[in-house]
mmCIF file with all atom_site columns, C-alpha atoms in Angstrom:
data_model
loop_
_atom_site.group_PDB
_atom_site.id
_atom_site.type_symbol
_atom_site.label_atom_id
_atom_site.label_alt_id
_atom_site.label_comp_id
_atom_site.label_asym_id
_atom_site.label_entity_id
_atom_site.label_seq_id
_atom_site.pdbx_PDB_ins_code
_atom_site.Cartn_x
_atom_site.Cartn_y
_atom_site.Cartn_z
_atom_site.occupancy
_atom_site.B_iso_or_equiv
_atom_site.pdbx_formal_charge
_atom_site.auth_seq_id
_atom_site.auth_comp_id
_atom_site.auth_asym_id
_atom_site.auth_atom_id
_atom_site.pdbx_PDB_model_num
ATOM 1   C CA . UNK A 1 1   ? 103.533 -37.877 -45.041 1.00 97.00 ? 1   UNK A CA 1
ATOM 2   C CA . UNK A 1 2   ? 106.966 -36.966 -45.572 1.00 98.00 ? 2   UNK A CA 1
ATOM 3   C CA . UNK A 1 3   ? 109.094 -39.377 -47.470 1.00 98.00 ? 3   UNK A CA 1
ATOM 4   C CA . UNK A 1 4   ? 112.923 -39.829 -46.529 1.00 98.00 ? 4   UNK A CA 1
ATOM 5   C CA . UNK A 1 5   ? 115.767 -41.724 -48.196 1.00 98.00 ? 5   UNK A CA 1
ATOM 6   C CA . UNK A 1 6   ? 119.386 -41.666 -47.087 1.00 98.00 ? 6   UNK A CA 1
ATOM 7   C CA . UNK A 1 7   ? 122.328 -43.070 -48.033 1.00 98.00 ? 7   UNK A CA 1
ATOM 8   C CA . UNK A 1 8   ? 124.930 -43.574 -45.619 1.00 98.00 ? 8   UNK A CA 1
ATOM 9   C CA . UNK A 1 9   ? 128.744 -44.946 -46.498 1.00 98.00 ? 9   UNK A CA 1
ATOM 10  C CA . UNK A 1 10  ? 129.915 -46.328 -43.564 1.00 98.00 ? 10  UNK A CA 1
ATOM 11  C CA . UNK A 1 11  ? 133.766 -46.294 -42.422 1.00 98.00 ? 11  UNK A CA 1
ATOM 12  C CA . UNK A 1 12  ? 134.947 -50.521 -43.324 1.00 98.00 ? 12  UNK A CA 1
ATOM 13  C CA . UNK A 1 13  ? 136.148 -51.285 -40.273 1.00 98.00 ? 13  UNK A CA 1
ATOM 14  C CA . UNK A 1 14  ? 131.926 -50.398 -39.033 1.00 98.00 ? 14  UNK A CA 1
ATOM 15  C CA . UNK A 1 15  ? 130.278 -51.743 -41.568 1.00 98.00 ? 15  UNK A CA 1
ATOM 16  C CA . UNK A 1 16  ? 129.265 -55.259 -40.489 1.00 98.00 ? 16  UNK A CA 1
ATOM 17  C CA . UNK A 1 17  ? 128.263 -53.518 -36.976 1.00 98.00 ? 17  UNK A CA 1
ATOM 18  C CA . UNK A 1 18  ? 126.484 -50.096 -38.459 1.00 98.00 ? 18  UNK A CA 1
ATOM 19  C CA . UNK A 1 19  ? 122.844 -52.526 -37.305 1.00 98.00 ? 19  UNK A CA 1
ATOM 20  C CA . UNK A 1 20  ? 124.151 -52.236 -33.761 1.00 98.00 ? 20  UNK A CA 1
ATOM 21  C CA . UNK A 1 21  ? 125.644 -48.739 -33.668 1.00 98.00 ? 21  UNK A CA 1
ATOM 22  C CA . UNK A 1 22  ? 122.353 -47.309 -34.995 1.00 98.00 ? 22  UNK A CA 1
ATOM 23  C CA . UNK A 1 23  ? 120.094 -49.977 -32.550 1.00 98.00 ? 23  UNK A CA 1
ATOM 24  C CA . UNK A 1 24  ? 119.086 -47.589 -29.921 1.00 98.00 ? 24  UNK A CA 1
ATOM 25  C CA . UNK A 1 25  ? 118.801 -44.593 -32.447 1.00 98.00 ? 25  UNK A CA 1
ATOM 26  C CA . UNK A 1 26  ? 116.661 -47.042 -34.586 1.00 98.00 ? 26  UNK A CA 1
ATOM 27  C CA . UNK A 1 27  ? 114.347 -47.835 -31.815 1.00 98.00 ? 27  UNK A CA 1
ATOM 28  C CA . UNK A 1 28  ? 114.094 -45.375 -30.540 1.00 98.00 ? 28  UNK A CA 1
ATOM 29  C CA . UNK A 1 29  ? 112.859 -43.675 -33.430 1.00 98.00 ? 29  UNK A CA 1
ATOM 30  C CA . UNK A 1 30  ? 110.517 -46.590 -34.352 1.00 98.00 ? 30  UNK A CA 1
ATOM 31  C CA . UNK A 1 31  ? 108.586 -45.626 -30.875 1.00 98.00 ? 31  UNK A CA 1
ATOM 32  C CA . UNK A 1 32  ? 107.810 -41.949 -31.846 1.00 98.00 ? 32  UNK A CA 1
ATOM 33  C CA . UNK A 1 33  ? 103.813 -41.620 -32.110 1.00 97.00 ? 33  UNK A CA 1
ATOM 34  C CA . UNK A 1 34  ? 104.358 -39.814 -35.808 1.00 97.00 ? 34  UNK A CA 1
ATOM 35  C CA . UNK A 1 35  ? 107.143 -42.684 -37.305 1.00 98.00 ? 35  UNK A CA 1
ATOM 36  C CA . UNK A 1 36  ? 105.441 -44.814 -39.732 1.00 98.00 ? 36  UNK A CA 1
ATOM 37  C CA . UNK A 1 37  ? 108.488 -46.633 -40.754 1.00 98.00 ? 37  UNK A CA 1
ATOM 38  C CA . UNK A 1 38  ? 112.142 -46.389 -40.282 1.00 98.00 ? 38  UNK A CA 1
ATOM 39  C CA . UNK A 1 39  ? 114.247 -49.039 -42.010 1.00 98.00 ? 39  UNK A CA 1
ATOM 40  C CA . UNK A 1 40  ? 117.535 -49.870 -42.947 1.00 98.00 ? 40  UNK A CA 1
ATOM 41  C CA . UNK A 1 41  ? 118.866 -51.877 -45.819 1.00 98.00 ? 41  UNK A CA 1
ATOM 42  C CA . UNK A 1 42  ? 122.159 -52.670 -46.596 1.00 98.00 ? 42  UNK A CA 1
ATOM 43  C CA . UNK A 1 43  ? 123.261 -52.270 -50.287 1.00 98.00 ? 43  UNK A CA 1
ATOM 44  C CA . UNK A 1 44  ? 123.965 -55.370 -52.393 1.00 97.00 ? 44  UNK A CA 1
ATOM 45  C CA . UNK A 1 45  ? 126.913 -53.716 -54.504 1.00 98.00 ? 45  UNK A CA 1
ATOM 46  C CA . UNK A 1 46  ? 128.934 -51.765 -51.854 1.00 98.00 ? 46  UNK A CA 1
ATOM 47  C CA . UNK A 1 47  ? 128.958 -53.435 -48.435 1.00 98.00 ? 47  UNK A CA 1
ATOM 48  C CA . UNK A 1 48  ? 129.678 -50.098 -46.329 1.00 98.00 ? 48  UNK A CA 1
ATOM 49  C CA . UNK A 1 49  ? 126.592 -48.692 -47.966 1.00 98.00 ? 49  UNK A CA 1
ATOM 50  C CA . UNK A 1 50  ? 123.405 -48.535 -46.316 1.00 98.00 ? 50  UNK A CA 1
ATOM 51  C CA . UNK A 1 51  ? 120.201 -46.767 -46.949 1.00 98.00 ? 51  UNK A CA 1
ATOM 52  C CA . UNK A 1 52  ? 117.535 -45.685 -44.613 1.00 98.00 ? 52  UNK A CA 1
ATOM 53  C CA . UNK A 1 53  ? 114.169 -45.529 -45.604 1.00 98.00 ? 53  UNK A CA 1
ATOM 54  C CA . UNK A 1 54  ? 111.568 -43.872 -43.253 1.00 98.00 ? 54  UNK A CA 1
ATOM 55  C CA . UNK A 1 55  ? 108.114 -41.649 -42.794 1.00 98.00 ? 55  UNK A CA 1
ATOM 56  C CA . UNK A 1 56  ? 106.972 -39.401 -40.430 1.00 98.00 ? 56  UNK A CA 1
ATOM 57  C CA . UNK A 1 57  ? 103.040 -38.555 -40.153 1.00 97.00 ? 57  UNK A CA 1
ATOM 58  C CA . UNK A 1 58  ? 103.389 -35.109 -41.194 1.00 97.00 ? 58  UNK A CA 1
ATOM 59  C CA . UNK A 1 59  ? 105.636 -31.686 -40.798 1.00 96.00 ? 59  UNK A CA 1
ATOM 60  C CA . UNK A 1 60  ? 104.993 -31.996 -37.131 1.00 97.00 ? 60  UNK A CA 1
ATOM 61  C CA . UNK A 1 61  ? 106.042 -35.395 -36.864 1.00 98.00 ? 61  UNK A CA 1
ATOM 62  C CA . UNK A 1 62  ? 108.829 -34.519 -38.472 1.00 97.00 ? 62  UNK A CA 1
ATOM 63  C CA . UNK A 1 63  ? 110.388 -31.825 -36.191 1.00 97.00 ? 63  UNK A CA 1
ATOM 64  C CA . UNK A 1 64  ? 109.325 -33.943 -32.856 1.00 98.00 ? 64  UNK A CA 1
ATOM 65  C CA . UNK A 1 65  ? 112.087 -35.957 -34.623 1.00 98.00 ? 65  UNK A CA 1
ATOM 66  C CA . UNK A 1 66  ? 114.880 -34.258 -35.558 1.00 97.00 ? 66  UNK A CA 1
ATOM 67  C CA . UNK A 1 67  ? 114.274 -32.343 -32.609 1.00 98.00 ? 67  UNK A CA 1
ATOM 68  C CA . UNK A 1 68  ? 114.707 -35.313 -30.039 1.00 98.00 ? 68  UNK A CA 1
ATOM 69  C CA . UNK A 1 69  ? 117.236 -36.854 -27.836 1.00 98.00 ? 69  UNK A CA 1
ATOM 70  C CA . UNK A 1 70  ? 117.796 -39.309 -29.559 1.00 98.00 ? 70  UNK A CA 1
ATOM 71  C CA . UNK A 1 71  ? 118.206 -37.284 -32.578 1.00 98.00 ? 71  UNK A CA 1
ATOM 72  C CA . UNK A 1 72  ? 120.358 -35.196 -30.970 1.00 98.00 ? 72  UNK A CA 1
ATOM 73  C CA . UNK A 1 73  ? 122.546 -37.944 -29.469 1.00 98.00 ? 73  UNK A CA 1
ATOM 74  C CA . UNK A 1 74  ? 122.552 -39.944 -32.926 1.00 98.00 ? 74  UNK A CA 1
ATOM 75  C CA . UNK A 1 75  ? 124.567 -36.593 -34.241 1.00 98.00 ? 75  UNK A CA 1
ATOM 76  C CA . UNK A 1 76  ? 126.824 -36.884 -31.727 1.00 98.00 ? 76  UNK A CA 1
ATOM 77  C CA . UNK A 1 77  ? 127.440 -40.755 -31.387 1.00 98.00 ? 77  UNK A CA 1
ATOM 78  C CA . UNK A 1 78  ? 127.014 -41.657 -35.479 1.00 98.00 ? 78  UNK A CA 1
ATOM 79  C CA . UNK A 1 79  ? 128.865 -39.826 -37.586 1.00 98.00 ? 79  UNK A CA 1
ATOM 80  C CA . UNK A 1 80  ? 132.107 -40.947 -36.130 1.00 98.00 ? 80  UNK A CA 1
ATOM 81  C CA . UNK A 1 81  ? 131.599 -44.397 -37.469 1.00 98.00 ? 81  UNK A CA 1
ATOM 82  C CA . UNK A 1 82  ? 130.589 -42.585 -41.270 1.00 98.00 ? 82  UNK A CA 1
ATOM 83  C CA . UNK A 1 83  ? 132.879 -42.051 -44.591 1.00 98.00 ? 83  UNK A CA 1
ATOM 84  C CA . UNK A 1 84  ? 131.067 -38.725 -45.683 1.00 98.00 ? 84  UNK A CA 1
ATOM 85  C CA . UNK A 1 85  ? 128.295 -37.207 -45.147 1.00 98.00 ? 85  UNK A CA 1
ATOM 86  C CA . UNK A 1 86  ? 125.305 -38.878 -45.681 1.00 98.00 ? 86  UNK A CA 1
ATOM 87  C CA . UNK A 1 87  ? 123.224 -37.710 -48.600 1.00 98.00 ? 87  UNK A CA 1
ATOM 88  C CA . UNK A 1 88  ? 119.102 -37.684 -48.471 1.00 98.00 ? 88  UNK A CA 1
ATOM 89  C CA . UNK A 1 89  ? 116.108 -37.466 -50.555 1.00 98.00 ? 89  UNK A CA 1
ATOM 90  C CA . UNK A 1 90  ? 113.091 -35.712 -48.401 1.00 97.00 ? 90  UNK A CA 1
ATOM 91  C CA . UNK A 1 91  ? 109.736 -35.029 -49.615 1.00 97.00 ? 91  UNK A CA 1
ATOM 92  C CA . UNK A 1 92  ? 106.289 -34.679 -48.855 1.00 97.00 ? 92  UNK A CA 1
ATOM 93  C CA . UNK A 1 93  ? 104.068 -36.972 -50.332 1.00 96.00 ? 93  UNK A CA 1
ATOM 94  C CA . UNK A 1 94  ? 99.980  -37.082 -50.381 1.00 96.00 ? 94  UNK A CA 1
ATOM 95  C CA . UNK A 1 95  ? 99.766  -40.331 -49.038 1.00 95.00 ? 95  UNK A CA 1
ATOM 96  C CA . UNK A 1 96  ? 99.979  -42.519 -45.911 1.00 94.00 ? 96  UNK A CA 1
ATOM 97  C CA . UNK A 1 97  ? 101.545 -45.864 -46.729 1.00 95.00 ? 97  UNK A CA 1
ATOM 98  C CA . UNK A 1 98  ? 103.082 -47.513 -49.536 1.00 95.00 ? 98  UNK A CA 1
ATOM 99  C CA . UNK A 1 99  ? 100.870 -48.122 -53.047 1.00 94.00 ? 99  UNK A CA 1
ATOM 100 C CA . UNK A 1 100 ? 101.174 -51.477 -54.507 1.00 94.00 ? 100 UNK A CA 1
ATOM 101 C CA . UNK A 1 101 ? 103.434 -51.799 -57.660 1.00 95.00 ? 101 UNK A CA 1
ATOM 102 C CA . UNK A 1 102 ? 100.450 -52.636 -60.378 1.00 94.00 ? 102 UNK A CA 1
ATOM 103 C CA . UNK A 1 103 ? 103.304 -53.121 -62.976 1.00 96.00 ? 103 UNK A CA 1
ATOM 104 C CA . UNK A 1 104 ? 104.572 -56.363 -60.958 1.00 96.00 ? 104 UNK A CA 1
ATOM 105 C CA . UNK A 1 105 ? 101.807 -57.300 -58.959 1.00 95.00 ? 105 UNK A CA 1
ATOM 106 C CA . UNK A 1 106 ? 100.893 -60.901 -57.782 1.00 94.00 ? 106 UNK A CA 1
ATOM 107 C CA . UNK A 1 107 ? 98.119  -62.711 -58.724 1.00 91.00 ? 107 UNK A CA 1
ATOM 108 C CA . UNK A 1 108 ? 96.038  -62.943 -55.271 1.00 88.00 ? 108 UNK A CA 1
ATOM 109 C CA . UNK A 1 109 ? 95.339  -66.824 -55.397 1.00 81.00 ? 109 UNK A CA 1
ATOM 110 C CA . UNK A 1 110 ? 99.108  -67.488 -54.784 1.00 67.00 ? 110 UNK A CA 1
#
């Protein structure tokens, strides 16, 4: 699957509404066949921080993505509303969902 993390800093005056800006882009990435997750989290120590989290299937998955509509739209409609850039971790990994944490894991009679 291919494994992507990005941070994006969000202009102030957006940050309490960056969930709604991004909506349709979010959904509408959630309903591609090759999305296994897409998910946004907003960071605890800097409030116009948030990081997307998401998976794609595979290298095809991947492109149908970033070469969408709503891809294509999200370039032109987002970044408006951003500080910088947004930065991003992208790899390919050998799996197809998340592993369990062993190190911290719950006892299964809870």
């Amino acid at each position: 699957m291919i494994f992507i993390t990005a941070k994006f800093r969000v202009l102030p005056e957006h940050a309490d509404r960056w969930p709604q800006i991004a909506a349709e882009f979010t959904e509408a990435t959630r309903a591609e066949p090759g999305c296994l997750w897409f998910d946004w989290s907003r960071s605890v120590d800097d409030p116009t921080e948030y990081v997307l989290v998401e998976a794609f299937r595979d290298d095809e998955a991947g492109a149908a993505h970033v070469q969408s509509a709503h891809f294509r739209e999200a370039q032109r409609t987002l970044p408006p509303h951003l500080a910088e850039t947004p930065r991003i971790v992208n790899v390919t990994v050998p799996q197809q969902d998340w592993s369990l944490l062993g190190e911290m894991a719950v006892p299964e009679s809870r």
